[in-house]
Amino acid sequence: MNSKLWLCDKLRQGLKGKCARTIYILGSWYGNLAMLLQKEGITFDDIVLVDIDEKVLRNSQNMLKPFFKPGKLIFLNTDAKDVIYDKPGIIINTSVNDMKTTWFDDVPEGRKIIIQGRDQASDAVTKIADMKQFDDMFPMTKTYYLGKRDFTDPETRYTRYMKIGVK
């Protein structure tokens, strides 16, 4: 949750009070980030929650529905690499360790994007050793922010990386 709050803080700073338009959250899991974006005062037209796991997506729909106005959330049960970005806005992926990097190849040029990944993810599909590898893995035409923070959870200590920019 702390890494998602970090993301919200950097996004709020970057938006400077402007609307984020449509926010696509890839690998949305239970939709925790959608709740935090709203709680942290990020304004948006709608949020598209994308997850390949239909059961998780259905659970997030049931859980989130009471907290959002109708039409603010769109639930998309598909692989992140198959998303069609038909609305202007921001793409967020805090689950890059859990999927191959092919999703990034299909993000249209010129799109604003926020990416988070971590080291010490032993069961990761995409392993990240350090900030340079993370930065090189997701090339952008413009980088607004590249940073890292150390976190501790009940199982381990790890470093979380974040990159914000334009593909």
PDB file of C-alpha atoms in Angstrom:
ATOM      1  CA  MET A   1       0.000   0.000   0.000  1.00  0.00           C
ATOM      2  CA  ASN A   2       2.865   2.383   0.752  1.00  0.00           C
ATOM      3  CA  SER A   3       4.218   2.040  -2.783  1.00  0.00           C
ATOM      4  CA  LYS A   4       0.776   2.866  -4.172  1.00  0.00           C
ATOM      5  CA  LEU A   5       0.546   5.942  -1.922  1.00  0.00           C
ATOM      6  CA  TRP A   6       3.954   6.976  -3.272  1.00  0.00           C
ATOM      7  CA  LEU A   7       2.530   6.633  -6.793  1.00  0.00           C
ATOM      8  CA  CYS A   8      -0.536   8.725  -5.877  1.00  0.00           C
ATOM      9  CA  ASP A   9       1.673  11.453  -4.417  1.00  0.00           C
ATOM     10  CA  LYS A  10       3.858  11.670  -7.546  1.00  0.00           C
ATOM     11  CA  LEU A  11       0.818  11.586  -9.845  1.00  0.00           C
ATOM     12  CA  ARG A  12      -0.930  14.352  -7.892  1.00  0.00           C
ATOM     13  CA  GLN A  13       2.231  16.482  -8.094  1.00  0.00           C
ATOM     14  CA  GLY A  14       2.494  15.900 -11.840  1.00  0.00           C
ATOM     15  CA  LEU A  15      -1.164  16.634 -12.565  1.00  0.00           C
ATOM     16  CA  LYS A  16      -1.066  19.939 -10.657  1.00  0.00           C
ATOM     17  CA  GLY A  17      -4.817  19.838 -10.088  1.00  0.00           C
ATOM     18  CA  LYS A  18      -5.739  18.773 -13.628  1.00  0.00           C
ATOM     19  CA  CYS A  19      -7.956  15.803 -14.426  1.00  0.00           C
ATOM     20  CA  ALA A  20      -6.131  12.566 -15.296  1.00  0.00           C
ATOM     21  CA  ARG A  21      -8.894  11.723 -17.812  1.00  0.00           C
ATOM     22  CA  THR A  22      -9.092   7.912 -18.152  1.00  0.00           C
ATOM     23  CA  ILE A  23      -6.778   5.886 -15.933  1.00  0.00           C
ATOM     24  CA  TYR A  24      -5.989   2.360 -17.123  1.00  0.00           C
ATOM     25  CA  ILE A  25      -4.739   0.114 -14.297  1.00  0.00           C
ATOM     26  CA  LEU A  26      -3.115  -3.019 -15.703  1.00  0.00           C
ATOM     27  CA  GLY A  27      -2.993  -6.051 -13.423  1.00  0.00           C
ATOM     28  CA  SER A  28      -5.513  -4.292 -11.210  1.00  0.00           C
ATOM     29  CA  TRP A  29      -6.023  -7.240  -8.856  1.00  0.00           C
ATOM     30  CA  TYR A  30      -8.676  -6.219  -6.288  1.00  0.00           C
ATOM     31  CA  GLY A  31      -8.700  -2.564  -7.345  1.00  0.00           C
ATOM     32  CA  ASN A  32      -6.872  -1.206  -4.305  1.00  0.00           C
ATOM     33  CA  LEU A  33      -5.154   1.452  -6.393  1.00  0.00           C
ATOM     34  CA  ALA A  34      -8.495   2.770  -7.681  1.00  0.00           C
ATOM     35  CA  MET A  35      -9.617   3.323  -4.089  1.00  0.00           C
ATOM     36  CA  LEU A  36      -6.381   5.105  -3.223  1.00  0.00           C
ATOM     37  CA  LEU A  37      -6.476   7.337  -6.307  1.00  0.00           C
ATOM     38  CA  GLN A  38      -9.941   8.511  -5.325  1.00  0.00           C
ATOM     39  CA  LYS A  39      -9.057   8.863  -1.626  1.00  0.00           C
ATOM     40  CA  GLU A  40      -5.920  10.840  -2.441  1.00  0.00           C
ATOM     41  CA  GLY A  41      -7.875  13.372  -4.490  1.00  0.00           C
ATOM     42  CA  ILE A  42      -6.786  12.408  -8.005  1.00  0.00           C
ATOM     43  CA  THR A  43      -9.548  13.570 -10.341  1.00  0.00           C
ATOM     44  CA  PHE A  44     -10.423  11.377 -13.305  1.00  0.00           C
ATOM     45  CA  ASP A  45     -13.201  10.744 -15.798  1.00  0.00           C
ATOM     46  CA  ASP A  46     -13.096   6.982 -15.301  1.00  0.00           C
ATOM     47  CA  ILE A  47     -10.817   4.131 -14.308  1.00  0.00           C
ATOM     48  CA  VAL A  48     -10.423   0.993 -16.412  1.00  0.00           C
ATOM     49  CA  LEU A  49      -9.449  -1.934 -14.189  1.00  0.00           C
ATOM     50  CA  VAL A  50      -7.721  -4.595 -16.281  1.00  0.00           C
ATOM     51  CA  ASP A  51      -7.042  -8.091 -14.981  1.00  0.00           C
ATOM     52  CA  ILE A  52      -6.696 -11.489 -16.620  1.00  0.00           C
ATOM     53  CA  ASP A  53      -8.219 -13.222 -13.577  1.00  0.00           C
ATOM     54  CA  GLU A  54     -12.011 -13.053 -13.953  1.00  0.00           C
ATOM     55  CA  LYS A  55     -12.690 -14.077 -10.342  1.00  0.00           C
ATOM     56  CA  VAL A  56     -10.456 -11.344  -8.918  1.00  0.00           C
ATOM     57  CA  LEU A  57     -12.010  -8.780 -11.234  1.00  0.00           C
ATOM     58  CA  ARG A  58     -15.533  -9.816 -10.207  1.00  0.00           C
ATOM     59  CA  ASN A  59     -14.557  -9.546  -6.534  1.00  0.00           C
ATOM     60  CA  SER A  60     -13.115  -6.077  -7.092  1.00  0.00           C
ATOM     61  CA  GLN A  61     -16.320  -5.053  -8.864  1.00  0.00           C
ATOM     62  CA  ASN A  62     -18.435  -6.170  -5.894  1.00  0.00           C
ATOM     63  CA  MET A  63     -16.090  -4.535  -3.413  1.00  0.00           C
ATOM     64  CA  LEU A  64     -15.653  -1.187  -5.204  1.00  0.00           C
ATOM     65  CA  LYS A  65     -19.157  -0.564  -6.540  1.00  0.00           C
ATOM     66  CA  PRO A  66     -20.466   1.180  -3.379  1.00  0.00           C
ATOM     67  CA  PHE A  67     -17.561   3.645  -3.341  1.00  0.00           C
ATOM     68  CA  PHE A  68     -17.747   4.997  -6.896  1.00  0.00           C
ATOM     69  CA  LYS A  69     -20.401   6.821  -8.885  1.00  0.00           C
ATOM     70  CA  PRO A  70     -21.959   4.757 -11.696  1.00  0.00           C
ATOM     71  CA  GLY A  71     -19.836   4.804 -14.843  1.00  0.00           C
ATOM     72  CA  LYS A  72     -16.613   5.756 -13.052  1.00  0.00           C
ATOM     73  CA  LEU A  73     -15.261   2.192 -13.095  1.00  0.00           C
ATOM     74  CA  ILE A  74     -14.903  -0.055 -16.120  1.00  0.00           C
ATOM     75  CA  PHE A  75     -13.893  -3.694 -15.572  1.00  0.00           C
ATOM     76  CA  LEU A  76     -11.965  -5.343 -18.378  1.00  0.00           C
ATOM     77  CA  ASN A  77     -11.198  -9.070 -18.160  1.00  0.00           C
ATOM     78  CA  THR A  78      -8.290  -9.442 -20.571  1.00  0.00           C
ATOM     79  CA  ASP A  79      -4.538  -9.796 -20.795  1.00  0.00           C
ATOM     80  CA  ALA A  80      -2.688  -6.479 -20.426  1.00  0.00           C
ATOM     81  CA  LYS A  81      -1.074  -6.966 -23.844  1.00  0.00           C
ATOM     82  CA  ASP A  82      -4.532  -6.998 -25.481  1.00  0.00           C
ATOM     83  CA  VAL A  83      -5.854  -3.695 -24.112  1.00  0.00           C
ATOM     84  CA  ILE A  84      -6.986  -1.135 -26.667  1.00  0.00           C
ATOM     85  CA  TYR A  85      -6.297   2.338 -25.316  1.00  0.00           C
ATOM     86  CA  ASP A  86      -9.193   4.158 -26.944  1.00  0.00           C
ATOM     87  CA  LYS A  87      -9.464   6.998 -24.424  1.00  0.00           C
ATOM     88  CA  PRO A  88      -6.882   9.678 -23.572  1.00  0.00           C
ATOM     89  CA  GLY A  89      -5.335   9.453 -20.140  1.00  0.00           C
ATOM     90  CA  ILE A  90      -2.738   7.593 -18.115  1.00  0.00           C
ATOM     91  CA  ILE A  91      -1.675   3.938 -18.089  1.00  0.00           C
ATOM     92  CA  ILE A  92      -0.539   2.492 -14.754  1.00  0.00           C
ATOM     93  CA  ASN A  93       1.127  -0.868 -14.211  1.00  0.00           C
ATOM     94  CA  THR A  94       2.323  -1.694 -10.692  1.00  0.00           C
ATOM     95  CA  SER A  95       2.424  -5.406 -11.532  1.00  0.00           C
ATOM     96  CA  VAL A  96       5.278  -5.539 -14.054  1.00  0.00           C
ATOM     97  CA  ASN A  97       6.950  -8.389 -12.159  1.00  0.00           C
ATOM     98  CA  ASP A  98       3.843 -10.532 -12.678  1.00  0.00           C
ATOM     99  CA  MET A  99       3.711 -10.309 -16.486  1.00  0.00           C
ATOM    100  CA  LYS A 100       5.958 -10.470 -19.529  1.00  0.00           C
ATOM    101  CA  THR A 101       7.080  -7.103 -20.904  1.00  0.00           C
ATOM    102  CA  THR A 102       5.120  -7.588 -24.161  1.00  0.00           C
ATOM    103  CA  TRP A 103       2.289  -5.437 -22.722  1.00  0.00           C
ATOM    104  CA  PHE A 104       4.632  -2.435 -22.929  1.00  0.00           C
ATOM    105  CA  ASP A 105       5.303  -3.001 -26.636  1.00  0.00           C
ATOM    106  CA  ASP A 106       1.594  -2.527 -27.352  1.00  0.00           C
ATOM    107  CA  VAL A 107       1.248   0.787 -25.509  1.00  0.00           C
ATOM    108  CA  PRO A 108       0.824   3.459 -28.195  1.00  0.00           C
ATOM    109  CA  GLU A 109       3.602   6.001 -28.627  1.00  0.00           C
ATOM    110  CA  GLY A 110       2.920   9.295 -26.876  1.00  0.00           C
ATOM    111  CA  ARG A 111       0.920   7.786 -23.985  1.00  0.00           C
ATOM    112  CA  LYS A 112       1.598   8.859 -20.395  1.00  0.00           C
ATOM    113  CA  ILE A 113       2.549   5.893 -18.274  1.00  0.00           C
ATOM    114  CA  ILE A 114       3.472   5.023 -14.683  1.00  0.00           C
ATOM    115  CA  ILE A 115       5.297   1.778 -13.956  1.00  0.00           C
ATOM    116  CA  GLN A 116       6.325   0.159 -10.685  1.00  0.00           C
ATOM    117  CA  GLY A 117       8.361  -2.989 -10.161  1.00  0.00           C
ATOM    118  CA  ARG A 118      10.495  -4.492  -7.433  1.00  0.00           C
ATOM    119  CA  ASP A 119      13.599  -6.507  -6.861  1.00  0.00           C
ATOM    120  CA  GLN A 120      13.611  -9.583  -4.613  1.00  0.00           C
ATOM    121  CA  ALA A 121      10.575 -11.098  -6.374  1.00  0.00           C
ATOM    122  CA  SER A 122      11.795 -14.682  -6.556  1.00  0.00           C
ATOM    123  CA  ASP A 123       8.686 -16.025  -8.312  1.00  0.00           C
ATOM    124  CA  ALA A 124       8.514 -13.131 -10.787  1.00  0.00           C
ATOM    125  CA  VAL A 125       7.817 -13.570 -14.490  1.00  0.00           C
ATOM    126  CA  THR A 126       9.895 -10.437 -15.080  1.00  0.00           C
ATOM    127  CA  LYS A 127      12.832 -10.124 -12.695  1.00  0.00           C
ATOM    128  CA  ILE A 128      14.345  -6.725 -11.923  1.00  0.00           C
ATOM    129  CA  ALA A 129      17.838  -6.566 -10.455  1.00  0.00           C
ATOM    130  CA  ASP A 130      18.346  -2.811 -10.138  1.00  0.00           C
ATOM    131  CA  MET A 131      17.176   0.639 -11.233  1.00  0.00           C
ATOM    132  CA  LYS A 132      19.255   0.691 -14.444  1.00  0.00           C
ATOM    133  CA  GLN A 133      17.729  -2.580 -15.637  1.00  0.00           C
ATOM    134  CA  PHE A 134      14.242  -1.315 -14.732  1.00  0.00           C
ATOM    135  CA  ASP A 135      14.830   1.967 -16.588  1.00  0.00           C
ATOM    136  CA  ASP A 136      16.223   0.198 -19.686  1.00  0.00           C
ATOM    137  CA  MET A 137      13.382  -2.342 -19.694  1.00  0.00           C
ATOM    138  CA  PHE A 138      10.765   0.384 -20.206  1.00  0.00           C
ATOM    139  CA  PRO A 139      12.198   3.034 -22.589  1.00  0.00           C
ATOM    140  CA  MET A 140      10.344   6.332 -22.753  1.00  0.00           C
ATOM    141  CA  THR A 141      10.628   9.353 -25.012  1.00  0.00           C
ATOM    142  CA  LYS A 142      10.329  11.584 -21.941  1.00  0.00           C
ATOM    143  CA  THR A 143      10.894  10.622 -18.310  1.00  0.00           C
ATOM    144  CA  TYR A 144       9.324  12.846 -15.664  1.00  0.00           C
ATOM    145  CA  TYR A 145      10.357  10.761 -12.674  1.00  0.00           C
ATOM    146  CA  LEU A 146      12.594   7.784 -11.986  1.00  0.00           C
ATOM    147  CA  GLY A 147      13.091   6.729  -8.399  1.00  0.00           C
ATOM    148  CA  LYS A 148      13.291   3.962  -5.870  1.00  0.00           C
ATOM    149  CA  ARG A 149      12.255   3.326  -2.293  1.00  0.00           C
ATOM    150  CA  ASP A 150      13.092   0.594   0.158  1.00  0.00           C
ATOM    151  CA  PHE A 151      10.204  -1.258   1.782  1.00  0.00           C
ATOM    152  CA  THR A 152       9.777  -4.043   4.313  1.00  0.00           C
ATOM    153  CA  ASP A 153       6.835  -6.395   4.416  1.00  0.00           C
ATOM    154  CA  PRO A 154       6.278  -9.371   6.728  1.00  0.00           C
ATOM    155  CA  GLU A 155       8.292 -11.697   4.471  1.00  0.00           C
ATOM    156  CA  THR A 156      11.191  -9.616   3.160  1.00  0.00           C
ATOM    157  CA  ARG A 157      12.904  -6.304   2.526  1.00  0.00           C
ATOM    158  CA  TYR A 158      12.908  -5.081  -1.063  1.00  0.00           C
ATOM    159  CA  THR A 159      13.398  -2.068  -3.309  1.00  0.00           C
ATOM    160  CA  ARG A 160      10.483  -0.720  -5.339  1.00  0.00           C
ATOM    161  CA  TYR A 161      11.195   1.224  -8.532  1.00  0.00           C
ATOM    162  CA  MET A 162       8.924   3.734 -10.215  1.00  0.00           C
ATOM    163  CA  LYS A 163       9.104   5.414 -13.600  1.00  0.00           C
ATOM    164  CA  ILE A 164       6.729   8.080 -14.865  1.00  0.00           C
ATOM    165  CA  GLY A 165       6.904   9.359 -18.403  1.00  0.00           C
ATOM    166  CA  VAL A 166       5.710   9.256 -21.983  1.00  0.00           C
ATOM    167  CA  LYS A 167       6.278   6.234 -24.179  1.00  0.00           C
TER     168      LYS A 167
END
